[in-house]
CSV table of C-alpha atoms and ligand atoms in Angstrom, one decimal:
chain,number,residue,atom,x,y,z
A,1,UNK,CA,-44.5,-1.2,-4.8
A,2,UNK,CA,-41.7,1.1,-3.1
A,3,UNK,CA,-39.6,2.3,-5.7
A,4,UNK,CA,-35.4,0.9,-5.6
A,5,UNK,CA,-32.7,3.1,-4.6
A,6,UNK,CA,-30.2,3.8,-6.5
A,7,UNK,CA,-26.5,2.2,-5.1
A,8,UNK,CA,-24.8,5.1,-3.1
A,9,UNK,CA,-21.0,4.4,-2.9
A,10,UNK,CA,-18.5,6.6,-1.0
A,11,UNK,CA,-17.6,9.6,-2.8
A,12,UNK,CA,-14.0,11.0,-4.4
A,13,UNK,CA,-12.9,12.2,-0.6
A,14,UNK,CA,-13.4,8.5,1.1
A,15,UNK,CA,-13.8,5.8,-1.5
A,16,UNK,CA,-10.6,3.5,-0.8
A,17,UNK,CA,-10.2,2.4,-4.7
A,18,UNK,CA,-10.1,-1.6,-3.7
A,19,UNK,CA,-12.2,-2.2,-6.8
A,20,UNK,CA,-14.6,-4.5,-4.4
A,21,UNK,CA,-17.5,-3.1,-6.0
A,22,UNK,CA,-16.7,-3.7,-9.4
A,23,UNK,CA,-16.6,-7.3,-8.7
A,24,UNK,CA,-19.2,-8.1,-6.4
A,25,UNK,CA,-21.8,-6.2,-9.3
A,26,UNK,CA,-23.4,-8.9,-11.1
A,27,UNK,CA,-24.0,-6.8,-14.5
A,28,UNK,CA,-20.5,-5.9,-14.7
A,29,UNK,CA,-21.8,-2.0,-14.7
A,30,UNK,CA,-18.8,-0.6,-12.3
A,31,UNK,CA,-16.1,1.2,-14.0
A,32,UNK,CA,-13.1,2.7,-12.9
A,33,UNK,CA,-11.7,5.5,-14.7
A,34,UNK,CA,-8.9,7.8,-13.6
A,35,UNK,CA,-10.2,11.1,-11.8
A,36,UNK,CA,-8.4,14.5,-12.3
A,37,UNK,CA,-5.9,13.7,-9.5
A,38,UNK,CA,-4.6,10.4,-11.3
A,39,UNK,CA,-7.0,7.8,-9.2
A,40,UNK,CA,-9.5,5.7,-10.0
A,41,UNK,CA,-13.1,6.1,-8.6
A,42,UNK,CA,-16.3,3.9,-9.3
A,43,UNK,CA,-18.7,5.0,-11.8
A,44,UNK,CA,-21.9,3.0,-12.3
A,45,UNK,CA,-23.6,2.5,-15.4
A,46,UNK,CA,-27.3,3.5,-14.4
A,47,UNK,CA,-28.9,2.3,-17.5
A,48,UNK,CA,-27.7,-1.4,-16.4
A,49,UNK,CA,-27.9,-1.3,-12.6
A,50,UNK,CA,-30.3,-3.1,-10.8
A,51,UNK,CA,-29.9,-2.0,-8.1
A,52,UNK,CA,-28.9,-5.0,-5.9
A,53,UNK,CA,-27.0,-3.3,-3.8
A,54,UNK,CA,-24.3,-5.8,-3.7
A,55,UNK,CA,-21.2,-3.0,-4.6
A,56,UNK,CA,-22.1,-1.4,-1.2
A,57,UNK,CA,-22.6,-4.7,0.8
A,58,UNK,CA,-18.6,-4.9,-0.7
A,59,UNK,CA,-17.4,-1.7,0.1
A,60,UNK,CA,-15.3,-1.8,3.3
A,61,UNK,CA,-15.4,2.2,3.8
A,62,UNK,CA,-18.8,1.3,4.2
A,63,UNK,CA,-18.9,-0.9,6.5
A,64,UNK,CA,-16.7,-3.9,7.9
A,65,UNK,CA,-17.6,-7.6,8.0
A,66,UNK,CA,-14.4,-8.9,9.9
A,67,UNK,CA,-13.7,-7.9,13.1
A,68,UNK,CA,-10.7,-6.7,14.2
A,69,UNK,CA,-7.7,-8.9,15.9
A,70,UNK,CA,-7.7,-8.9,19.8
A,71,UNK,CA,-4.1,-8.8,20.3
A,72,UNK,CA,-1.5,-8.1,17.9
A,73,UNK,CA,2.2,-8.9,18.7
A,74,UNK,CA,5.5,-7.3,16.5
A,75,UNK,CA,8.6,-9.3,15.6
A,76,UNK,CA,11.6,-8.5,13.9
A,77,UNK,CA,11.8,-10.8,11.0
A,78,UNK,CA,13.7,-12.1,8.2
A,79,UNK,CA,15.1,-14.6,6.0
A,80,UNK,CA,18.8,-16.1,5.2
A,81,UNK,CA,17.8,-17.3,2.1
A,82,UNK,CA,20.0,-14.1,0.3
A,83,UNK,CA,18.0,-14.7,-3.3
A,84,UNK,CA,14.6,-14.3,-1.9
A,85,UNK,CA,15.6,-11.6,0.3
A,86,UNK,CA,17.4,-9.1,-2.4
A,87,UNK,CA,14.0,-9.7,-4.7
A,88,UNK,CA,12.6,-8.4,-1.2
A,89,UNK,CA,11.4,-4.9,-0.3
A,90,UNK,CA,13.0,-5.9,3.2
A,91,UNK,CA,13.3,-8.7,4.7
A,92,UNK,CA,11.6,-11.0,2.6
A,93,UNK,CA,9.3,-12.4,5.5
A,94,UNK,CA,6.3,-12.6,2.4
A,95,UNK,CA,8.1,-14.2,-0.1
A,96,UNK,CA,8.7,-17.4,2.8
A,97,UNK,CA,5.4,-17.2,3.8
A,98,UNK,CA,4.4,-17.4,0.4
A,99,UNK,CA,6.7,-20.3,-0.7
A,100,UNK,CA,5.0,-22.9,2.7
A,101,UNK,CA,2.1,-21.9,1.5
A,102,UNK,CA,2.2,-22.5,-2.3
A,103,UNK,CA,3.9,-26.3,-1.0
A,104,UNK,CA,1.2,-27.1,0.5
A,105,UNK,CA,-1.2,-27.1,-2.7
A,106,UNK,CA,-2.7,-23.2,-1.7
A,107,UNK,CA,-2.6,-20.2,-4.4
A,108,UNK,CA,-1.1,-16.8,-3.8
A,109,UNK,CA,-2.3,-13.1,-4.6
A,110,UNK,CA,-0.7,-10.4,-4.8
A,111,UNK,CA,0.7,-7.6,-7.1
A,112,UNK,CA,2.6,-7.7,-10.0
A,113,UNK,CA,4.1,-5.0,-12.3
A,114,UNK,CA,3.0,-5.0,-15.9
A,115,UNK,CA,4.2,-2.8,-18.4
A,116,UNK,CA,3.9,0.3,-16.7
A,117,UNK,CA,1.0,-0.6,-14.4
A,118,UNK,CA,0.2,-2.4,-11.3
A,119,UNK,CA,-2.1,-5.3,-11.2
A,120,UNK,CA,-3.3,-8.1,-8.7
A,121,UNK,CA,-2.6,-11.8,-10.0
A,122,UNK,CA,-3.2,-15.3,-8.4
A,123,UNK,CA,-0.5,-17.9,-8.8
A,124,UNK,CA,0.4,-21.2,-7.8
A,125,UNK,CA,3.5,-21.9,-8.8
A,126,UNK,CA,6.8,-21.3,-6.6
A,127,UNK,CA,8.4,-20.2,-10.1
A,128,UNK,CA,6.0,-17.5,-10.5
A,129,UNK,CA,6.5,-15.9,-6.8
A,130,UNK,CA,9.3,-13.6,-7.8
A,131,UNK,CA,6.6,-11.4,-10.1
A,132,UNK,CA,4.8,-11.1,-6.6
A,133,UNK,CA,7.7,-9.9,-4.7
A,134,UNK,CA,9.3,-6.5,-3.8
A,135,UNK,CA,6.9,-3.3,-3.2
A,136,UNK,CA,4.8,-1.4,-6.3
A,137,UNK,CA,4.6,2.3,-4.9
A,138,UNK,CA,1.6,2.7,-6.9
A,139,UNK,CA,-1.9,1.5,-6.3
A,140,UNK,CA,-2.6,-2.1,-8.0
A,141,UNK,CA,-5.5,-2.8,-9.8
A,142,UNK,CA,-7.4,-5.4,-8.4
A,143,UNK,CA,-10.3,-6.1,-11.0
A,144,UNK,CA,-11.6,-9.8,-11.0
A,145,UNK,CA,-9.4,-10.9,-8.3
A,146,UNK,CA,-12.0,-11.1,-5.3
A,147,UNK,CA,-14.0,-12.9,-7.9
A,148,UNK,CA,-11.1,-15.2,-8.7
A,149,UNK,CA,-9.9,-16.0,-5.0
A,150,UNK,CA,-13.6,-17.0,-4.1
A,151,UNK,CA,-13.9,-19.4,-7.4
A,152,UNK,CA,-11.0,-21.3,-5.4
A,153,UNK,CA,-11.9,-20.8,-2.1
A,154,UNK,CA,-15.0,-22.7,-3.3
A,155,UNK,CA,-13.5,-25.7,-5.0
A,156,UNK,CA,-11.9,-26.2,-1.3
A,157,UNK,CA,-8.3,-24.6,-2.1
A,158,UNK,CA,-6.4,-22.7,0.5
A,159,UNK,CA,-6.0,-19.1,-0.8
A,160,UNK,CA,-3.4,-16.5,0.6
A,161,UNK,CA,-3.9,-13.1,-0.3
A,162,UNK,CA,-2.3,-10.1,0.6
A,163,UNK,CA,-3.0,-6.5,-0.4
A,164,UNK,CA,-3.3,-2.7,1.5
A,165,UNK,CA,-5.2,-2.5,4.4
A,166,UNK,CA,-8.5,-1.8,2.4
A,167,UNK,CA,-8.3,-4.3,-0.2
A,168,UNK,CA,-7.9,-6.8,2.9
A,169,UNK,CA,-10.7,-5.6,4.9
A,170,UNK,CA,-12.3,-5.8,1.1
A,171,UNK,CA,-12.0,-9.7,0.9
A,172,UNK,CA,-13.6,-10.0,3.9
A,173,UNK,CA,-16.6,-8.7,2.8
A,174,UNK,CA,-16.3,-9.7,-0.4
A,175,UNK,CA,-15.9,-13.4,1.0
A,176,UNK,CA,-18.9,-15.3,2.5
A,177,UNK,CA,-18.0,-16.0,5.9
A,178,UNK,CA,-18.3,-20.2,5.4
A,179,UNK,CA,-15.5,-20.1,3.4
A,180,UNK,CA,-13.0,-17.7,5.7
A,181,UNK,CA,-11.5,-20.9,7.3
A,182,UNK,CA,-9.4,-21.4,4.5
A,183,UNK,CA,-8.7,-17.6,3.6
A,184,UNK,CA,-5.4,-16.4,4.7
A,185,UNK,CA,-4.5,-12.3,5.3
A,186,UNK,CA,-1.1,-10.3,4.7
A,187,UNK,CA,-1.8,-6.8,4.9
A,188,UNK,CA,1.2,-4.1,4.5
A,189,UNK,CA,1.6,-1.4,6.6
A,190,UNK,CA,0.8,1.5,3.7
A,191,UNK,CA,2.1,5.1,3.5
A,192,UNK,CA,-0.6,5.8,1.1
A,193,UNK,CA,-0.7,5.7,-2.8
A,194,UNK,CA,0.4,8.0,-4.7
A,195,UNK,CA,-1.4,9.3,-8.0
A,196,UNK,CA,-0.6,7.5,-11.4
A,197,UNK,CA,0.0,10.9,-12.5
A,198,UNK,CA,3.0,11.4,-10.4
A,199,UNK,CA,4.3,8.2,-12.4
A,200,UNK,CA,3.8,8.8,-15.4
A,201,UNK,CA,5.1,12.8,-15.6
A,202,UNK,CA,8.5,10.7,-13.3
A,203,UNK,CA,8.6,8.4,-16.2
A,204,UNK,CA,8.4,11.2,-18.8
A,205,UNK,CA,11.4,13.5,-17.5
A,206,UNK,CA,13.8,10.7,-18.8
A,207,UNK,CA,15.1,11.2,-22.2
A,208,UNK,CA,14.9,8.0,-23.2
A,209,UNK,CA,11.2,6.5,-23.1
A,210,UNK,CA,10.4,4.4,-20.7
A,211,UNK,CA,9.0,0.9,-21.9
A,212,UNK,CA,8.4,-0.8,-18.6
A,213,UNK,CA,9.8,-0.4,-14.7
A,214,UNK,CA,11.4,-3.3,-13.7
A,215,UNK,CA,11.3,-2.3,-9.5
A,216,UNK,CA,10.0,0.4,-7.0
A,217,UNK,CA,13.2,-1.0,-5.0
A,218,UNK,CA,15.6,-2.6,-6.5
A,219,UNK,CA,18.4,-3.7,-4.2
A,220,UNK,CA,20.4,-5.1,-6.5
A,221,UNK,CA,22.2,-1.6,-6.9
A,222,UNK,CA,20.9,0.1,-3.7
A,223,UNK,CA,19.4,-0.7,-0.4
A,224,UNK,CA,15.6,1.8,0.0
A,225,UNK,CA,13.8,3.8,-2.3
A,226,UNK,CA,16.0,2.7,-5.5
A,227,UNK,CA,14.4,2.5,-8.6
A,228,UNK,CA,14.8,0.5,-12.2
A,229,UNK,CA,12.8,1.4,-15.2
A,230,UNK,CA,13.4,0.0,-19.0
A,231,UNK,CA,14.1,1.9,-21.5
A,232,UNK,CA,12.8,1.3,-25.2
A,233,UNK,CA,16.4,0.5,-26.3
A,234,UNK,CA,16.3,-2.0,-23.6
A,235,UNK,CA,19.1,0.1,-21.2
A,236,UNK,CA,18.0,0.0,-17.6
A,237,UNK,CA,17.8,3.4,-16.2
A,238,UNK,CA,18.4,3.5,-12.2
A,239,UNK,CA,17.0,6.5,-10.2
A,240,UNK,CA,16.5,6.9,-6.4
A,241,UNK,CA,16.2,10.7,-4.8
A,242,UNK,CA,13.8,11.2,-8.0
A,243,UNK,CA,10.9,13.3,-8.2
A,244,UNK,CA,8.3,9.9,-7.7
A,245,UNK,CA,9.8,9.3,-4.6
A,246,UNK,CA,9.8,13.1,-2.9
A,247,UNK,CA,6.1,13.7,-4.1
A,248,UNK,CA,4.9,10.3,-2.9
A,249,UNK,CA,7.1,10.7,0.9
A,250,UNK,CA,5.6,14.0,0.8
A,251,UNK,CA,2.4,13.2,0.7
A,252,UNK,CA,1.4,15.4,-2.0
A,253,UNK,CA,-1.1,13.5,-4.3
A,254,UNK,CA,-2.0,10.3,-2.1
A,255,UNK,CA,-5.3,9.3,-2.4
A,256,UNK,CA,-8.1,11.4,-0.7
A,257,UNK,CA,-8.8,8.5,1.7
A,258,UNK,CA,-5.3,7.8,2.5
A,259,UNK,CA,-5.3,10.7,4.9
A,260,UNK,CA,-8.0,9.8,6.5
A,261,UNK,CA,-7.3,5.9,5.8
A,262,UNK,CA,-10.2,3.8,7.5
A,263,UNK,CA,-7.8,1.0,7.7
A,264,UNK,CA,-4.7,2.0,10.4
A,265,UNK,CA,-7.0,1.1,13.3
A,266,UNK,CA,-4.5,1.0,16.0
A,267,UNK,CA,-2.5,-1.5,17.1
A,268,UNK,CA,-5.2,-3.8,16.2
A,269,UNK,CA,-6.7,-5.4,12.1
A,270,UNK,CA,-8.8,-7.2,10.6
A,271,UNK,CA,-5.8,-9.4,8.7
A,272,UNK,CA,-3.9,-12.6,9.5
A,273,UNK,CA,0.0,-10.7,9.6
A,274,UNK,CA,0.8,-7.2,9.1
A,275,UNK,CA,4.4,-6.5,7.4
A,276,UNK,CA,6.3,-3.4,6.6
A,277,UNK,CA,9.8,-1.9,7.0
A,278,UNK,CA,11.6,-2.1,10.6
A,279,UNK,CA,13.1,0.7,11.0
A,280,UNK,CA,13.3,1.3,14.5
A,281,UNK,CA,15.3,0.6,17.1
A,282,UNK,CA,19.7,-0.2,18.1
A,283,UNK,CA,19.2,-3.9,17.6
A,284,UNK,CA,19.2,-5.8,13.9
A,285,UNK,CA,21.6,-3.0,12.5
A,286,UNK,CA,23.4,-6.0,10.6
A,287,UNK,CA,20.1,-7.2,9.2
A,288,UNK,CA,19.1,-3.4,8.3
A,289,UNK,CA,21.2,-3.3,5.6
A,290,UNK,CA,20.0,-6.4,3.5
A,291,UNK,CA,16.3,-5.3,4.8
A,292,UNK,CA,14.2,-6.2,7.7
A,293,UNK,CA,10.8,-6.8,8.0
A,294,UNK,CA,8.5,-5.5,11.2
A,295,UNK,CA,5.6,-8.4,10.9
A,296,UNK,CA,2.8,-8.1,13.4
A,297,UNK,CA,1.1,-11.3,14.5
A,298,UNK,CA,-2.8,-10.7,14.7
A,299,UNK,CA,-4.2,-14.3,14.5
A,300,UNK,CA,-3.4,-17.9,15.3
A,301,UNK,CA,-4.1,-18.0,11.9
A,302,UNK,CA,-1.2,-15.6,11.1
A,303,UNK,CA,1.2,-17.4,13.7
A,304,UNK,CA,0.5,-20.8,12.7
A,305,UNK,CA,1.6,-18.8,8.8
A,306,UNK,CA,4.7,-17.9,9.9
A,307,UNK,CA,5.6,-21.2,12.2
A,308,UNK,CA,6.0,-23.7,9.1
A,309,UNK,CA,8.7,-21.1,7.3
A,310,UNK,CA,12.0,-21.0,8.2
A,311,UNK,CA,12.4,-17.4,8.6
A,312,UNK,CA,14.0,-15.8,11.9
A,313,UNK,CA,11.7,-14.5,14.1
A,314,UNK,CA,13.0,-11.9,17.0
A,315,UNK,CA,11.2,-10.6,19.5
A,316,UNK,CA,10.5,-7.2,19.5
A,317,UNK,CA,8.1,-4.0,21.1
A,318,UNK,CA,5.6,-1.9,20.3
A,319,UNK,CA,7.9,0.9,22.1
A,320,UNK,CA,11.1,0.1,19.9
A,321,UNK,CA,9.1,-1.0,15.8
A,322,UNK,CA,6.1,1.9,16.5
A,323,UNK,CA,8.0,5.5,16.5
A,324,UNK,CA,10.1,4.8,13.6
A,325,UNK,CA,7.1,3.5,11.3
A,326,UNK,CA,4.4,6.0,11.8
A,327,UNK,CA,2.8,4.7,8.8
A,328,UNK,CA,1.6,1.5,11.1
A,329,UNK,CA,-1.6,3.3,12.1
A,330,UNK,CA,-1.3,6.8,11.2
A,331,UNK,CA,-2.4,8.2,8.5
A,332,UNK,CA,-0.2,11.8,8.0
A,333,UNK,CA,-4.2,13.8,8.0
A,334,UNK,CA,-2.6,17.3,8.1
A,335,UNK,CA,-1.8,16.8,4.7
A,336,UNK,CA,-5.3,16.6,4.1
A,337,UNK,CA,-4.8,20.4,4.1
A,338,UNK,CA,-2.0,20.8,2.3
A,339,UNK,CA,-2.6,23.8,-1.1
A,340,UNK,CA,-0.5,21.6,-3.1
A,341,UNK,CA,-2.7,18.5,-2.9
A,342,UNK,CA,-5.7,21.1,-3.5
A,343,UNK,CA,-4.1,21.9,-7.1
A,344,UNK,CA,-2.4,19.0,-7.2
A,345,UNK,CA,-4.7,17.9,-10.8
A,346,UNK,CA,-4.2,21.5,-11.7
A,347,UNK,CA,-0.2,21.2,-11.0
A,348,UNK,CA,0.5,18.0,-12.8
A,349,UNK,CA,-1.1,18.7,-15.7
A,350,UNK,CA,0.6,22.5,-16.7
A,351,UNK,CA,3.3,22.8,-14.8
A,352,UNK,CA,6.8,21.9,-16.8
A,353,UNK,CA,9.0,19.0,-15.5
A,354,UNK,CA,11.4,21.9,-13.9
A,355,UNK,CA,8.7,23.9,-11.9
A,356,UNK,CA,6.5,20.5,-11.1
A,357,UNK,CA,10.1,18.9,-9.9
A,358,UNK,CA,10.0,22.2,-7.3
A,359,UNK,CA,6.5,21.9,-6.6
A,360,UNK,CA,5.8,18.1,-6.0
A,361,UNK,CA,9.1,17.0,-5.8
A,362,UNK,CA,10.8,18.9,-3.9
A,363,UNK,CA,12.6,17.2,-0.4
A,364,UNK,CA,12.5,20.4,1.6
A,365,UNK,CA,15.6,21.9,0.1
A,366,UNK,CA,16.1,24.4,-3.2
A,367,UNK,CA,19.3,26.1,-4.7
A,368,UNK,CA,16.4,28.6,-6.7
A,369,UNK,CA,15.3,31.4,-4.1
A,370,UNK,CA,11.8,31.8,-5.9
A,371,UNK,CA,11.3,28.6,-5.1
A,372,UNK,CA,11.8,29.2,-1.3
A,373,UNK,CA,8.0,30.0,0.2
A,374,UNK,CA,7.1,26.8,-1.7
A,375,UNK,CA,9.5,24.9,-0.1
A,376,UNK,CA,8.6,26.3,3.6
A,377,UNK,CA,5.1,25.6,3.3
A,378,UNK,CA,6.7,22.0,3.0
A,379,UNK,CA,8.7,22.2,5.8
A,380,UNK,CA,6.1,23.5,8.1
A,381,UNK,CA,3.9,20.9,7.0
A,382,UNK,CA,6.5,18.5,7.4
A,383,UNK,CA,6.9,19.2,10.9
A,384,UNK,CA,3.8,19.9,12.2
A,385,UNK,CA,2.9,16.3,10.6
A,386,UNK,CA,5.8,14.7,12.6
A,387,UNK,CA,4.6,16.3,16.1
A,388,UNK,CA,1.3,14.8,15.6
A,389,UNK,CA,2.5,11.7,14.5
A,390,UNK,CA,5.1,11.8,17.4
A,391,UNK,CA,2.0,12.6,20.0
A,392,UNK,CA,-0.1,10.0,18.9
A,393,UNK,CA,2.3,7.1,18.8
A,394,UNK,CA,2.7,8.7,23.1
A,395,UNK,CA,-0.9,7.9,23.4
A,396,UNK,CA,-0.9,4.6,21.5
A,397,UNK,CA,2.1,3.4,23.1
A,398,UNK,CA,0.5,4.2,26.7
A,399,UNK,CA,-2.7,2.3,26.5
A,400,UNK,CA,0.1,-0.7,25.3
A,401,UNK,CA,-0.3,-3.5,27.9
A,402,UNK,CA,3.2,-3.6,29.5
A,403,UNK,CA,4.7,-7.5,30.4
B,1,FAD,C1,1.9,1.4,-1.6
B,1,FAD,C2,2.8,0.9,-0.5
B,1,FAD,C3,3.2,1.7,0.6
B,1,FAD,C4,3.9,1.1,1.6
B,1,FAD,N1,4.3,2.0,2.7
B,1,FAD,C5,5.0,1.5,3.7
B,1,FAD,C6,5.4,2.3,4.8
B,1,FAD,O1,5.0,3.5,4.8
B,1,FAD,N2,6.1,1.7,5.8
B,1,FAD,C7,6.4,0.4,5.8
B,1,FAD,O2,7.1,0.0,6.7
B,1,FAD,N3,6.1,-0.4,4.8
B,1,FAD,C8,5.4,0.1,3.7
B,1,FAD,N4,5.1,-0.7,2.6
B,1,FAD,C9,5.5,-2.1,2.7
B,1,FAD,C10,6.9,-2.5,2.4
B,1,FAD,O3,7.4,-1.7,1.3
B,1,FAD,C11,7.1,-3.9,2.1
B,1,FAD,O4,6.2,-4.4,1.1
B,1,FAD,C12,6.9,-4.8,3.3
B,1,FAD,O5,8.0,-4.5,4.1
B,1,FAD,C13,7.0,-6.3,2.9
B,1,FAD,O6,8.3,-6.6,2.6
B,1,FAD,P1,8.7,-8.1,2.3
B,1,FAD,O7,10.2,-8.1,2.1
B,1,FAD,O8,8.2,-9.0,3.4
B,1,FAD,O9,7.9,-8.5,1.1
B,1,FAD,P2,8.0,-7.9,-0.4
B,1,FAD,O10,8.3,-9.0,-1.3
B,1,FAD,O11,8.7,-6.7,-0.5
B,1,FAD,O12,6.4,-7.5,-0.6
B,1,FAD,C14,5.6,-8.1,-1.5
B,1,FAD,C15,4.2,-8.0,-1.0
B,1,FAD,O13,3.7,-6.7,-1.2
B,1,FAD,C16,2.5,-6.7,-2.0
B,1,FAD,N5,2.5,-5.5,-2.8
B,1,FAD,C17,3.4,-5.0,-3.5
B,1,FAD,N6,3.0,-3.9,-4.1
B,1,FAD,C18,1.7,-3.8,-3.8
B,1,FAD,C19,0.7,-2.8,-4.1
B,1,FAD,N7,0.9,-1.8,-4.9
B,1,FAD,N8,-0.6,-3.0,-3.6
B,1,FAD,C20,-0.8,-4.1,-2.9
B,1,FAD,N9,0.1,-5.0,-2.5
B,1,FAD,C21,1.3,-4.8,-3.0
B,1,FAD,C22,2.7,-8.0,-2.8
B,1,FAD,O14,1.4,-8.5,-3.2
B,1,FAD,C23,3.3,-8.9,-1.8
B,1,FAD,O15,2.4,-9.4,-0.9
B,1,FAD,C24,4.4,-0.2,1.6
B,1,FAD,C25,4.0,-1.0,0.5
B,1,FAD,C26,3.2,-0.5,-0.5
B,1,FAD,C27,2.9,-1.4,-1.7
């Protein structure tokens, strides 16, 4: 008899983190723990493995069971509902998608905040979509969920779930293929997560400690990258040019795969709708400022979604959403290469909060002239990364069909 092989899953450099694996393993042997950069990779318990195989027939870096969309179409959208909208990262287009869908009897995934972490829940009550809304900026932990949406997708219910780019293409082939008439895709157009390290040293730079964060973006005091975080005394502190937010815009301790992220394939996915920012273009300014959402139709699936809400949908084009939001389908690779991602576990864990805030956190500017090679290396990375980006959204844009 030929002797099993051992699983093989994708290594530190391209595994995706979607926790797939962990699921589909029927001896519950897959854990995650953190790496040295502050993300999680698979580690499999050997000595209970039976090598079944089923964690790689899960992993989308692997391989992909749903095919991609055949044509993909951008709108400008939002809602005038001004509650659901300032819970909202921007325009609040999931949140009404969400709402028709939990109406109609289906259940609801998505990420919640909990504590200090990030974690993927099922709901199916209206009451409990606010915990859903607004954007974590950290990567959510999405243990027993593909296990849980396919329990319902079994008994017949209607399940929307919505995730990054690879914990989408993750359901899919997590999800036998009978049942994908009733699954339903939101995938969000994904800078990249940053490492839970980067967190956690943010959190620790307060004086006060910090007990819980309340939002990545809270717009009740500022429209964009404004954050609220709890304080043991129960004060909220509010931050927004903070050293979180410079290491994670500049790319220095995203997730290995992120910059090489299997998941931006073009115009084109393998989800029902596609949201993110709208950024670009002269038109919506008005709407800008309360937040917009760019939501790209990829399915009838995903249009007949967005049909029974009663959110305003404005035409748009690829030329005026695509070279204001990169992050649509690429995936900032120079980074890849940047010496400060290399020592980025080195960094976090003995530089001080002063020298790390240069280091990681700096936004291309320093009043401390030591500091100034650091900072250039930045800036040339920064620019080289937005010629690249600039050249590839030219040759994406060309092949665009025009009307
Ligand atoms: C890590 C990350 C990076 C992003 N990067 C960009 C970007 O570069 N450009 C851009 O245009 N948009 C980006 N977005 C998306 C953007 O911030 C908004 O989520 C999006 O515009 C949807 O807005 P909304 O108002 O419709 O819904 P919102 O209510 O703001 O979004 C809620 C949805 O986001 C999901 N969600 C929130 N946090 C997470 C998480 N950590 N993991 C998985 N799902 C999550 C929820 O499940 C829910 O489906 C990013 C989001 C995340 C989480």
């Amino acid at each position: 008899m030929s002797k099993k092989q051992n699983p093989k899953l994708p290594g530190s450099y391209s595994c995706a983190g979607c926790m797939a694996c962990g699921d589909a393993c029927p001896k519950q042997c897959i854990s995650f723990p953190l790496g040295a950069d502050g993300h999680w990779q698979p580690k499999i318990d050997m000595n209970r493995c039976i090598q079944c195989h089923s964690c790689e027939r899960a992993c989308p870096v692997l391989h992909r069971k749903k095919e991609l969309s055949v044509q993909s179409v951008p709108y400008a959208t939002w809602t005038n509902n001004d509650g659901i909208r300032r819970l909202s990262s921007s325009g609040g287009t999931f949140a009404q998608i969400a709402t028709s869908f939990l109406l109609e009897g289906g259940v609801v995934i998505g990420a919640r905040i909990e504590g200090l972490d990030v974690r993927h829940i099922l709901i199916q009550e209206i009451e409990d979509l606010p915990v859903l809304q607004s954007s974590k900026y950290i990567q959510s932990d999405t243990q027993s969920i593909y296990n849980q949406a396919k329990e319902c997708l079994k008994v017949g219910k209607k399940v929307l779930f919505s995730g990054t780019g690879c914990q989408v293409a993750a359901i899919y082939n997590f999800i036998p293929e009978k049942y994908w008439n009733n699954l339903f895709t939101i995938d969000l157009i994904c800078h990249g997560v940053p490492s839970r390290y980067d967190l956690w040293r943010y959190l620790g730079m307060h004086d006060k400690r910090i007990v819980g964060i309340k939002s990545f973006r809270d717009k009740s005091w500022k429209i964009g990258y404004a954050m609220t975080c709890i304080a043991e005394d129960g004060s909220m502190i509010r931050d927004d040019n903070n050293y979180f937010y410079n290491a994670f815009n500049n790319n220095k301790s995203l997730r290995w795969s992120c910059y090489n992220c299997k998941f931006k394939t073009g115009l084109q996915r393998c989800s029902d709708i596609t949201i993110g920012d709208f950024w670009g273009g002269e038109k919506f300014q008005e709407e800008r400022k309360k937040g917009l959402s760019l939501c790209v139709i990829h399915t009838n699936k995903g249009r007949a979604l967005l049909s029974k809400t009663n959110i305003v949908v404005r035409e748009t084009s690829w030329e005026e959403c695509l070279p204001k939001n990169k992050d649509y389908f690429y995936p900032n690779n120079i980074f890849r290469y940047n010496p400060f991602r290399w020592f980025y576990p080195y960094l976090v864990r003995h530089l001080s909060d002063q020298v790390l805030n240069h280091v990681i956190g700096s936004n291309g500017n320093t009043e401390s002239k030591k500091y100034i090679p650091l900072v250039l290396i930045d800036v040339i990375f920064q620019h080289f990364n937005y010629f690249l980006a600039k050249k590839a959204i030219n040759k994406i844009l060309w092949k665009v069909p025009q009307k």
